[in-house]
Amino acid sequence: MTLDEFFEIGVEVPLGSQLFDAQRIKAFASKYDPQPFHVDEEAARQSVFGGLCASGWHTAATWMKLNLATPPKPWTGPGPEPVFGPSPGITNLKWVKPVFAGETVAFSRKALGHRAIASRPGWRVLTVQAKGVESTGAPVIEFESAVLVQTAF
Amino acid sequence: MTLDEFFEIGVEVPLGSQLFDAQRIKAFASKYDPQPFHVDEEAARQSVFGGLCASGWHTAATWMKLNLATPPKPWTGPGPEPVFGPSPGITNLKWVKPVFAGETVAFSRKALGHRAIASRPGWRVLTVQAKGVESTGAPVIEFESAVLVQTAF
């Protein structure tokens, strides 16, 4: 198979959904993002949001969790299976709209492309479009993630 | 005081440090980023990292936590205190180098500027440079965060 086939370039891969209930929203936010509209229903009602909603970091980390739970296609060769390594970063992360308590978000990934890294022979950088949409189909989070992949050994 | 003074434009504000010990690294990663090099010392030793290291999402969320724990300067007027609202997103997030177990990261923020939002009268968007450096002083994470602030009522 080609690397394009392995990475599924251009294919939107569904990663499953997660319900953001008040308990999950508050559990994450109380540890990492304890703003009133993420941890307290009454304060949230009186905030600009008008209701309890998830920390954007919670939505992003949930994409990561579901992304890992959907492995790539089985590698059929030639050669050893590519190995996923570190991510150098992400860009253009947009929290498009709030994720209110009770909302279910469906996540997906789409590999956009990959290229060799001149300074790291044998490694490529893969760019992935990450997305989460709420039950109406409207996007709530979008970003582009880079990941290093060892493809030659 | 001016909004520039309130936001401390151009001033690097220290947010304190956090030790990323193996327990914290594994607790976050097992929930949100269970890659072998974030949840298993032995697998991490045999990975490209060579040792257990923190999920990049963990480092980012820790910046958020410490950022909130350091409130802005007290508002002395004129008018009511500006109110911080949603973040529309972040950009240029770079995980510059791994945060290995046992490393202590010192976080900081620096407000870069703010501007009116034509479509939301009374609101401004503030841009903040987020940073974390390890004990050698080398950066491990950097990104730019936008946040909406209500400044006229």
Short mmCIF file of C-alpha atoms in Angstrom, two decimals:
data_model
loop_
_atom_site.label_atom_id
_atom_site.label_comp_id
_atom_site.label_asym_id
_atom_site.label_seq_id
_atom_site.Cartn_x
_atom_site.Cartn_y
_atom_site.Cartn_z
CA MET A 1 0.00 0.00 0.00
CA THR A 2 1.13 3.59 -0.48
CA LEU A 3 1.58 6.05 2.37
CA ASP A 4 -1.35 8.03 0.93
CA GLU A 5 -3.51 4.94 1.31
CA PHE A 6 -2.22 4.22 4.84
CA PHE A 7 -2.80 7.80 5.99
CA GLU A 8 -6.14 7.97 4.11
CA ILE A 9 -5.29 11.33 2.60
CA GLY A 10 -8.42 13.38 1.90
CA VAL A 11 -10.80 10.96 3.63
CA GLU A 12 -12.91 12.21 6.54
CA VAL A 13 -12.65 9.46 9.14
CA PRO A 14 -15.39 9.47 11.83
CA LEU A 15 -14.00 9.05 15.34
CA GLY A 16 -17.24 8.63 17.27
CA SER A 17 -19.12 10.94 19.57
CA GLN A 18 -19.00 12.07 23.15
CA LEU A 19 -21.75 13.44 25.35
CA PHE A 20 -20.57 16.52 27.24
CA ASP A 21 -22.74 16.25 30.33
CA ALA A 22 -22.47 18.65 33.25
CA GLN A 23 -20.50 16.17 35.32
CA ARG A 24 -17.79 15.64 32.69
CA ILE A 25 -17.64 19.36 31.90
CA LYS A 26 -17.15 20.29 35.55
CA ALA A 27 -14.68 17.45 36.25
CA PHE A 28 -12.31 18.64 33.52
CA ALA A 29 -12.81 22.36 34.11
CA SER A 30 -12.36 22.19 37.86
CA LYS A 31 -8.88 20.79 37.26
CA TYR A 32 -7.72 22.84 34.28
CA ASP A 33 -10.08 25.68 33.38
CA PRO A 34 -12.16 26.69 36.42
CA GLN A 35 -13.88 29.70 34.87
CA PRO A 36 -17.39 30.27 36.31
CA PHE A 37 -19.16 29.32 33.05
CA HIS A 38 -17.38 25.91 33.03
CA VAL A 39 -17.88 24.91 36.68
CA ASP A 40 -21.10 26.47 38.00
CA GLU A 41 -24.54 26.28 36.36
CA GLU A 42 -25.91 29.39 38.04
CA ALA A 43 -22.86 31.54 37.30
CA ALA A 44 -22.94 30.19 33.73
CA ARG A 45 -26.58 31.23 33.29
CA GLN A 46 -25.63 34.77 34.25
CA SER A 47 -22.55 34.82 32.00
CA VAL A 48 -22.28 35.79 28.35
CA PHE A 49 -22.71 32.09 27.47
CA GLY A 50 -26.10 31.81 29.19
CA GLY A 51 -25.44 28.23 30.32
CA LEU A 52 -22.81 25.73 31.43
CA CYS A 53 -20.44 24.85 28.59
CA ALA A 54 -17.28 22.80 28.16
CA SER A 55 -13.76 24.16 28.36
CA GLY A 56 -12.31 24.38 24.88
CA TRP A 57 -9.31 22.42 26.15
CA HIS A 58 -11.70 19.65 27.18
CA THR A 59 -13.16 19.49 23.66
CA ALA A 60 -9.67 19.42 22.16
CA ALA A 61 -8.42 16.69 24.52
CA THR A 62 -11.53 14.63 23.76
CA TRP A 63 -10.71 14.80 20.05
CA MET A 64 -7.25 13.46 20.92
CA LYS A 65 -8.70 10.60 22.96
CA LEU A 66 -11.10 9.53 20.21
CA ASN A 67 -8.46 10.03 17.53
CA LEU A 68 -6.20 7.52 19.28
CA ALA A 69 -9.09 5.09 19.73
CA THR A 70 -9.46 4.86 15.94
CA PRO A 71 -6.16 3.44 14.69
CA PRO A 72 -5.03 3.83 11.07
CA LYS A 73 -5.70 1.09 8.54
CA PRO A 74 -3.59 -2.04 8.95
CA TRP A 75 -0.25 -1.62 7.19
CA THR A 76 0.20 -4.22 4.47
CA GLY A 77 3.72 -3.24 3.49
CA PRO A 78 6.11 -3.11 1.86
CA GLY A 79 8.52 -2.80 4.79
CA PRO A 80 7.80 -2.29 8.49
CA GLU A 81 4.71 -0.43 9.70
CA PRO A 82 5.17 3.36 10.04
CA VAL A 83 5.52 4.49 13.67
CA PHE A 84 3.72 7.57 14.95
CA GLY A 85 5.87 9.88 17.06
CA PRO A 86 5.69 13.35 18.60
CA SER A 87 3.50 16.20 17.46
CA PRO A 88 5.42 19.42 16.85
CA GLY A 89 2.24 21.41 17.30
CA ILE A 90 -1.13 22.54 16.09
CA THR A 91 -2.40 25.62 14.35
CA ASN A 92 -5.61 27.51 13.58
CA LEU A 93 -7.51 26.09 16.51
CA LYS A 94 -11.00 27.57 16.42
CA TRP A 95 -13.57 27.10 19.14
CA VAL A 96 -16.35 27.95 16.72
CA LYS A 97 -19.21 27.85 19.20
CA PRO A 98 -19.76 26.78 22.81
CA VAL A 99 -20.45 23.14 23.69
CA PHE A 100 -23.32 23.38 26.15
CA ALA A 101 -24.01 20.77 28.82
CA GLY A 102 -26.01 17.90 27.32
CA GLU A 103 -24.60 18.38 23.82
CA THR A 104 -23.11 15.42 21.95
CA VAL A 105 -20.13 16.17 19.73
CA ALA A 106 -19.15 13.94 16.79
CA PHE A 107 -15.42 14.09 16.04
CA SER A 108 -13.52 13.35 12.84
CA ARG A 109 -10.07 13.59 11.31
CA LYS A 110 -8.95 14.10 7.76
CA ALA A 111 -5.31 13.68 6.76
CA LEU A 112 -4.40 16.53 4.45
CA GLY A 113 -0.90 15.58 3.35
CA HIS A 114 2.59 14.50 4.34
CA ARG A 115 6.12 15.48 3.47
CA ALA A 116 9.69 14.46 4.18
CA ILE A 117 11.67 16.29 6.88
CA ALA A 118 15.05 17.31 5.57
CA SER A 119 16.60 17.44 9.05
CA ARG A 120 15.26 14.02 10.17
CA PRO A 121 15.93 11.39 7.52
CA GLY A 122 13.39 8.56 7.63
CA TRP A 123 10.71 10.76 9.20
CA ARG A 124 7.76 12.55 7.60
CA VAL A 125 5.37 15.15 8.96
CA LEU A 126 1.69 14.35 8.51
CA THR A 127 -0.91 17.14 8.68
CA VAL A 128 -4.36 16.25 9.96
CA GLN A 129 -7.54 18.35 10.02
CA ALA A 130 -9.39 17.80 13.30
CA LYS A 131 -13.07 18.60 13.66
CA GLY A 132 -15.96 18.29 16.09
CA VAL A 133 -19.59 19.01 15.20
CA GLU A 134 -22.58 19.29 17.50
CA SER A 135 -25.90 17.50 17.00
CA THR A 136 -27.18 20.19 14.60
CA GLY A 137 -24.15 19.51 12.37
CA ALA A 138 -22.57 22.86 13.19
CA PRO A 139 -18.81 22.79 13.87
CA VAL A 140 -17.76 23.50 17.45
CA ILE A 141 -14.01 22.90 17.14
CA GLU A 142 -11.54 22.77 14.25
CA PHE A 143 -7.76 22.68 14.15
CA GLU A 144 -4.84 21.37 12.17
CA SER A 145 -2.45 19.02 13.88
CA ALA A 146 1.02 17.97 12.76
CA VAL A 147 2.49 14.61 13.70
CA LEU A 148 5.87 13.07 12.98
CA VAL A 149 5.83 9.58 11.50
CA GLN A 150 8.83 7.31 11.03
CA THR A 151 8.40 5.69 7.64
CA ALA A 152 11.89 4.42 6.78
CA PHE A 153 14.03 2.28 9.05
CA MET B 1 -6.23 53.17 34.25
CA THR B 2 -6.03 52.45 30.55
CA LEU B 3 -6.90 49.08 29.02
CA ASP B 4 -3.22 48.74 28.07
CA GLU B 5 -2.32 49.07 31.76
CA PHE B 6 -5.07 46.64 32.84
CA PHE B 7 -4.04 44.03 30.27
CA GLU B 8 -0.31 44.67 30.96
CA ILE B 9 0.47 44.86 27.26
CA GLY B 10 4.05 43.79 26.54
CA VAL B 11 4.76 42.60 30.09
CA GLU B 12 5.79 38.99 30.65
CA VAL B 13 3.76 37.90 33.67
CA PRO B 14 5.07 34.80 35.50
CA LEU B 15 2.33 32.29 36.30
CA GLY B 16 4.27 29.91 38.52
CA SER B 17 5.63 26.43 37.90
CA GLN B 18 4.40 22.90 37.88
CA LEU B 19 6.28 19.66 38.39
CA PHE B 20 5.34 17.08 35.77
CA ASP B 21 5.92 13.91 37.73
CA ALA B 22 5.16 10.45 36.36
CA GLN B 23 1.92 10.20 38.32
CA ARG B 24 0.47 13.45 36.93
CA ILE B 25 1.67 12.66 33.42
CA LYS B 26 0.04 9.24 33.44
CA ALA B 27 -3.18 10.46 35.10
CA PHE B 28 -3.83 13.02 32.35
CA ALA B 29 -2.62 10.85 29.49
CA SER B 30 -4.56 7.76 30.50
CA LYS B 31 -7.74 9.82 30.15
CA TYR B 32 -7.00 11.90 27.08
CA ASP B 33 -3.79 10.88 25.29
CA PRO B 34 -2.93 7.27 26.07
CA GLN B 35 0.02 6.91 23.72
CA PRO B 36 2.66 4.48 25.04
CA PHE B 37 5.27 7.21 25.67
CA HIS B 38 2.79 9.08 27.92
CA VAL B 39 1.46 6.18 30.02
CA ASP B 40 4.17 3.50 30.31
CA GLU B 41 7.79 4.07 31.40
CA GLU B 42 9.16 0.96 29.71
CA ALA B 43 7.38 1.58 26.41
CA ALA B 44 8.52 5.22 26.62
CA ARG B 45 12.16 4.16 27.06
CA GLN B 46 11.92 2.16 23.86
CA SER B 47 10.14 4.94 21.96
CA VAL B 48 11.64 7.81 19.98
CA PHE B 49 11.36 9.97 23.13
CA GLY B 50 13.55 7.64 25.20
CA GLY B 51 11.53 8.29 28.36
CA LEU B 52 8.12 9.06 29.82
CA CYS B 53 6.95 12.54 28.83
CA ALA B 54 3.81 14.62 29.23
CA SER B 55 1.03 14.86 26.68
CA GLY B 56 1.22 18.21 24.94
CA TRP B 57 -2.45 18.72 25.80
CA HIS B 58 -1.54 18.30 29.46
CA THR B 59 1.11 21.03 29.20
CA ALA B 60 -1.36 23.32 27.43
CA ALA B 61 -4.14 22.72 29.98
CA THR B 62 -1.68 23.36 32.81
CA TRP B 63 -0.87 26.76 31.30
CA MET B 64 -4.60 27.49 31.31
CA LYS B 65 -4.94 26.47 34.96
CA LEU B 66 -2.03 28.65 36.08
CA ASN B 67 -3.12 31.51 33.83
CA LEU B 68 -6.49 31.63 35.61
CA ALA B 69 -4.81 31.43 39.02
CA THR B 70 -3.02 34.72 38.29
CA PRO B 71 -5.79 37.29 37.86
CA PRO B 72 -5.24 40.59 36.06
CA LYS B 73 -4.38 43.74 38.00
CA PRO B 74 -7.27 45.22 40.00
CA TRP B 75 -9.36 47.50 37.79
CA THR B 76 -9.38 51.05 39.13
CA GLY B 77 -11.80 52.47 36.58
CA PRO B 78 -13.19 54.48 35.02
CA GLY B 79 -16.39 52.47 34.61
CA PRO B 80 -17.10 48.84 35.48
CA GLU B 81 -14.38 46.18 35.45
CA PRO B 82 -13.86 44.49 32.06
CA VAL B 83 -15.31 40.96 31.94
CA PHE B 84 -13.40 38.09 30.34
CA GLY B 85 -15.50 35.91 28.05
CA PRO B 86 -15.00 33.11 25.54
CA SER B 87 -11.85 32.34 23.62
CA PRO B 88 -12.40 32.09 19.87
CA GLY B 89 -9.26 30.01 19.53
CA ILE B 90 -5.51 29.68 19.57
CA THR B 91 -2.86 29.58 16.92
CA ASN B 92 0.76 28.63 16.35
CA LEU B 93 0.86 26.12 19.17
CA LYS B 94 4.36 24.64 19.26
CA TRP B 95 5.37 21.75 21.46
CA VAL B 96 9.00 22.75 21.15
CA LYS B 97 10.47 19.84 23.10
CA PRO B 98 9.21 16.98 25.26
CA VAL B 99 8.47 17.51 28.96
CA PHE B 100 10.05 14.48 30.58
CA ALA B 101 8.86 13.04 33.87
CA GLY B 102 10.42 14.95 36.76
CA GLU B 103 10.73 18.21 34.81
CA THR B 104 9.38 21.44 36.27
CA VAL B 105 7.88 23.89 33.80
CA ALA B 106 7.60 27.63 34.51
CA PHE B 107 4.68 29.24 32.69
CA SER B 108 4.11 32.84 31.67
CA ARG B 109 1.77 35.04 29.64
CA LYS B 110 2.36 38.25 27.75
CA ALA B 111 -0.54 40.28 26.38
CA LEU B 112 0.37 41.38 22.88
CA GLY B 113 -2.51 43.69 21.99
CA HIS B 114 -6.24 44.20 21.79
CA ARG B 115 -8.70 45.54 19.27
CA ALA B 116 -12.39 46.32 18.92
CA ILE B 117 -14.71 43.75 17.29
CA ALA B 118 -16.87 45.42 14.67
CA SER B 119 -19.58 42.75 14.91
CA ARG B 120 -19.78 42.80 18.74
CA PRO B 121 -20.04 46.36 20.02
CA GLY B 122 -18.62 46.71 23.54
CA TRP B 123 -16.31 43.72 23.13
CA ARG B 124 -12.61 43.59 22.32
CA VAL B 125 -10.35 40.69 21.41
CA LEU B 126 -7.17 40.39 23.45
CA THR B 127 -4.21 38.41 22.12
CA VAL B 128 -1.95 36.69 24.64
CA GLN B 129 1.37 34.92 24.10
CA ALA B 130 1.52 31.78 26.26
CA LYS B 131 4.81 30.13 27.14
CA GLY B 132 6.28 27.36 29.25
CA VAL B 133 10.00 26.84 29.84
CA GLU B 134 11.76 23.89 31.43
CA SER B 135 14.38 24.14 34.19
CA THR B 136 17.19 24.80 31.69
CA GLY B 137 15.25 27.83 30.45
CA ALA B 138 14.47 26.20 27.11
CA PRO B 139 10.89 26.67 25.86
CA VAL B 140 8.72 23.54 25.82
CA ILE B 141 5.42 25.09 24.74
CA GLU B 142 4.39 28.33 23.05
CA PHE B 143 1.11 29.49 21.58
CA GLU B 144 -1.01 32.55 20.99
CA SER B 145 -4.44 32.67 22.56
CA ALA B 146 -7.30 35.03 21.77
CA VAL B 147 -9.89 35.99 24.37
CA LEU B 148 -12.98 38.16 24.14
CA VAL B 149 -13.31 40.87 26.77
CA GLN B 150 -16.36 43.01 27.41
CA THR B 151 -15.08 46.52 28.06
CA ALA B 152 -18.12 48.72 27.52
CA PHE B 153 -21.50 48.14 29.11
#
